[in-house]
Structure formats: C-alpha cells, structure tokens
mmCIF file of C-alpha atoms in Angstrom:
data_model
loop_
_atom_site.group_PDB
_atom_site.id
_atom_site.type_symbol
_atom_site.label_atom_id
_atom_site.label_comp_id
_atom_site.label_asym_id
_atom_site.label_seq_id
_atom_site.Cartn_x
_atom_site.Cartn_y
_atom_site.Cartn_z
ATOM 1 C CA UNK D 1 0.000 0.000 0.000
ATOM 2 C CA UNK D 2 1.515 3.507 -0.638
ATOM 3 C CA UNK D 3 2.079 5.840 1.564
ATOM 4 C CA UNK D 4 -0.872 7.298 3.446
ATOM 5 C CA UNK D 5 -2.852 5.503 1.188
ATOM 6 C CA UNK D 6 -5.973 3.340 2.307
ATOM 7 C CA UNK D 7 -5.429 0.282 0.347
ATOM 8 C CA UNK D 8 -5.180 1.677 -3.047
ATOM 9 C CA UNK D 9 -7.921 2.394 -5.217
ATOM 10 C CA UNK D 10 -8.851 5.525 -6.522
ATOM 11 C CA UNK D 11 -11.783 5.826 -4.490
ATOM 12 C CA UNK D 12 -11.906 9.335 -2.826
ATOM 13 C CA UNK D 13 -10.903 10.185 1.024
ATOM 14 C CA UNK D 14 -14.521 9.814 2.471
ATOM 15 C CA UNK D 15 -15.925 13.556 4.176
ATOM 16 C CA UNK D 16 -18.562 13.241 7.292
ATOM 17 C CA UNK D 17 -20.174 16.260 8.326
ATOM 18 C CA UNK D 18 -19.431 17.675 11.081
ATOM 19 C CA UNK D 19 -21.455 18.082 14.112
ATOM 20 C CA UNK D 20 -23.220 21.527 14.815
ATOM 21 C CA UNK D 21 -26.247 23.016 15.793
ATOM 22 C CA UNK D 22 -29.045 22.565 13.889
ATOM 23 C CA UNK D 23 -29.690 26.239 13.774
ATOM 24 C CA UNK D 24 -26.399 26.517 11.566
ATOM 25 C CA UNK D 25 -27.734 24.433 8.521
ATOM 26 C CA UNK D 26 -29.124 25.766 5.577
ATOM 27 C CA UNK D 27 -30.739 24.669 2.198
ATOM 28 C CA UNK D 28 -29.805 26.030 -0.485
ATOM 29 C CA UNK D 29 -32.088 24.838 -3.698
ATOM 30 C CA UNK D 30 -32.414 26.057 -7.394
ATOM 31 C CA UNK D 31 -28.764 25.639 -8.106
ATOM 32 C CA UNK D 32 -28.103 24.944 -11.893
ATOM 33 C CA UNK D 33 -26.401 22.118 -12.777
ATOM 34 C CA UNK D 34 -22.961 22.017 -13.421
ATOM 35 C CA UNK D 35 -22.396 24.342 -10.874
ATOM 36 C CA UNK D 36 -19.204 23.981 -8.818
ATOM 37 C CA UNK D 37 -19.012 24.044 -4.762
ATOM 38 C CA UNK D 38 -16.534 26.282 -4.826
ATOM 39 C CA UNK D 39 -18.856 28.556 -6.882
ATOM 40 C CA UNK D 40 -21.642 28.530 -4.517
ATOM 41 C CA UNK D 41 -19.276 28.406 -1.456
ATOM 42 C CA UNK D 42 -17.913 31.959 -2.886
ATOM 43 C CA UNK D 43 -21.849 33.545 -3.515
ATOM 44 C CA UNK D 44 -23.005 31.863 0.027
ATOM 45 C CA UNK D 45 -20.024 33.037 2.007
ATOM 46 C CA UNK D 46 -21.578 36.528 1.767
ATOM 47 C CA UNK D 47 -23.987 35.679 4.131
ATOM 48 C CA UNK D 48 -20.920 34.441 6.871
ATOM 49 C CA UNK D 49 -18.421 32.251 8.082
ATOM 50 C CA UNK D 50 -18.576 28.471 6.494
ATOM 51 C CA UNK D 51 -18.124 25.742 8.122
ATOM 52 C CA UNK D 52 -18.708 23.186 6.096
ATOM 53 C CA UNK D 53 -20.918 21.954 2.922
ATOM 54 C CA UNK D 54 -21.785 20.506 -0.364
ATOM 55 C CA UNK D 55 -23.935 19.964 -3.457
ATOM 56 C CA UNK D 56 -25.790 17.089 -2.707
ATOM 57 C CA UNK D 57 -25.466 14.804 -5.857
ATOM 58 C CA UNK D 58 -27.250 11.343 -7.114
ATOM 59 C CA UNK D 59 -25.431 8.281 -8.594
ATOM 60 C CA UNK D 60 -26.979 7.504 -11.646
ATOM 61 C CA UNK D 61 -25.444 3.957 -13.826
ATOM 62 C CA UNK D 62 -23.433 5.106 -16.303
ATOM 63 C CA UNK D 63 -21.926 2.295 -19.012
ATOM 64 C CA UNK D 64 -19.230 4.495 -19.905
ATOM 65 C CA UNK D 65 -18.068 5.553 -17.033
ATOM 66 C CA UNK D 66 -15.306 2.951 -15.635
ATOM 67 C CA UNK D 67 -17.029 2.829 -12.357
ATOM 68 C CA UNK D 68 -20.060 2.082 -14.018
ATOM 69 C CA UNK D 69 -21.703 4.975 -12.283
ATOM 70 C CA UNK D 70 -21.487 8.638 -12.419
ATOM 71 C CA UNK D 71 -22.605 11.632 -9.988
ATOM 72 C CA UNK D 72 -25.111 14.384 -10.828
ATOM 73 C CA UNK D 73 -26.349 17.227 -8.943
ATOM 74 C CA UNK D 74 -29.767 17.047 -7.111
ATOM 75 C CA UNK D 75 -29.925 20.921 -7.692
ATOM 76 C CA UNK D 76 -29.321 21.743 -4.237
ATOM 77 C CA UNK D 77 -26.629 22.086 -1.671
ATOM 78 C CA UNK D 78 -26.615 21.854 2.497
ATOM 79 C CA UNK D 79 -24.536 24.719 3.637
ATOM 80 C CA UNK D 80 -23.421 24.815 7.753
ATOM 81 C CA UNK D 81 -22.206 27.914 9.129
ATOM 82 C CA UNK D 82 -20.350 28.283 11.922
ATOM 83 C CA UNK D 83 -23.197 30.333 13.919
ATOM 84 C CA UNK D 84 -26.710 30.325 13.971
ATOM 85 C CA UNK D 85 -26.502 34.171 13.502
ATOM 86 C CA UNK D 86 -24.289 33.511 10.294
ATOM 87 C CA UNK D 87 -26.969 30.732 9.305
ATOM 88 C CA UNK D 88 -30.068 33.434 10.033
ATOM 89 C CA UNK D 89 -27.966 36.105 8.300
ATOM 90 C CA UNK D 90 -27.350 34.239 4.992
ATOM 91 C CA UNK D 91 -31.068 32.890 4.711
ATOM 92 C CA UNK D 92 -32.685 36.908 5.493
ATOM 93 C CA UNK D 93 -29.779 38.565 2.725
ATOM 94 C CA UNK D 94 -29.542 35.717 0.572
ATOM 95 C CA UNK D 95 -33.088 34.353 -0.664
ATOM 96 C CA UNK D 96 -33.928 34.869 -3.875
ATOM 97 C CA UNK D 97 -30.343 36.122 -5.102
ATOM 98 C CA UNK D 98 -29.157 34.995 -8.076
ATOM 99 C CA UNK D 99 -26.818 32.630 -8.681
ATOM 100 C CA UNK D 100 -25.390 31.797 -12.460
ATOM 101 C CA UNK D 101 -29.084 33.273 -13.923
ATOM 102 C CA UNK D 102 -30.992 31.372 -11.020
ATOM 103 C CA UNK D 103 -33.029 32.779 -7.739
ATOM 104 C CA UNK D 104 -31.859 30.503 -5.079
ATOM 105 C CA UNK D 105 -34.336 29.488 -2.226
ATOM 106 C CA UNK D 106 -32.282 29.862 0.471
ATOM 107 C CA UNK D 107 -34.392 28.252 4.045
ATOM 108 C CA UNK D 108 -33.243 26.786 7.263
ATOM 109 C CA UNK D 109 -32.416 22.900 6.444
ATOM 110 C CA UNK D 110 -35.237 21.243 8.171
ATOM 111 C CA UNK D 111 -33.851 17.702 6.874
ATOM 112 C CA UNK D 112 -30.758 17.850 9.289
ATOM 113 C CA UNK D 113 -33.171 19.232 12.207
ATOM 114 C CA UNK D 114 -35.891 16.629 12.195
ATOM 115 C CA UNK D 115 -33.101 13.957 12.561
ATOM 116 C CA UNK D 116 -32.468 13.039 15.817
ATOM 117 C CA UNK D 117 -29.368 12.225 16.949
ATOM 118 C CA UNK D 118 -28.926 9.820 19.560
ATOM 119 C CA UNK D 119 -24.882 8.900 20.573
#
C-alpha cells in the first residue's frame, strides 16, 4: 500500500459532516447544474463564516463511465455555518439572489433538524 494511502484504489478520502447546531444548517435549492461548490461556497459566504458543505449529488449507472456509475447534482446544496446568527444572516440577505441566472431558495435545512441524533 503507498504511503498514506488506504489500500489503493482511486476511491476518494470519504468527508462526514461535522457536528453543529441545527440552527447553523441551511438549504440552499435552485442551483443549476454544473455548478461547482466552490462557486456557490464563494456567492453563500456573503452571508458568513462556512463551516462546512456541499452539493448534494445522485449516482446515476453510467456504461461508460469505468465505475459504471457517475454523480449528478440534485440541484441543491446543504450549507453549515459556523453560527446560527451567520446561518439566520445568509437565509434573510440571501433568498432569492441569483446565482449563475438562477433565484436561489435559500431556508433553514429542516432535513438535518428533524433527525435526531442519539450517541
């Protein structure tokens, strides 16, 4: 195995979110596809500090693809900000601006709060 390497492959590192608040998470939907993160990282970091996020995507089977499956945007993203007053400030400035010709809908992520976490 190489060094630092996790058994070879060229499967990507594997990111977990990271634990915060609920009150720091954010949806972000009506994001056109082929948009990058760093993209809407750069138009949502106006509203505050980042934390963490990033454009949830589907796997969809792809013959040509040598994994035989390729990733697509669900036209959204899950941003997490490293206060709730960051999260509140993004979602009051930042609804409805545009991003690469599209109004973004810009709302507290209920997904993340209505899962319970138990440790």
């Amino acid at each position: 195995s190489p060094p630092g390497g996790g058994g070879g492959g060229s499967r990507p590192k594997r990111m977990y979110w990271p634990r915060c608040p609920p009150e720091c998470s954010v949806y972000v939907g009506n994001i056109r596809w082929g948009t990058r993160w760093e993209e809407v990282r750069q138009h949502m970091s106006k509203g505050g500090q980042i934390a963490f996020g990033r454009i949830i995507k589907k796997a969809l089977e792809d013959a040509n693809d040598p994994r035989g499956v390729r990733y697509v945007s669900r036209g959204f993203a899950i941003v997490q900000y490293a206060s709730p007053e960051d999260a509140k400030h993004a979602i009051d400035t930042l609804n409805g601006s545009e991003l690469k010709g599209r109004k973004l809908f810009v709302r507290p992520d209920a997904t993340r709060r209505n899962k319970g976490g138990s440790a």
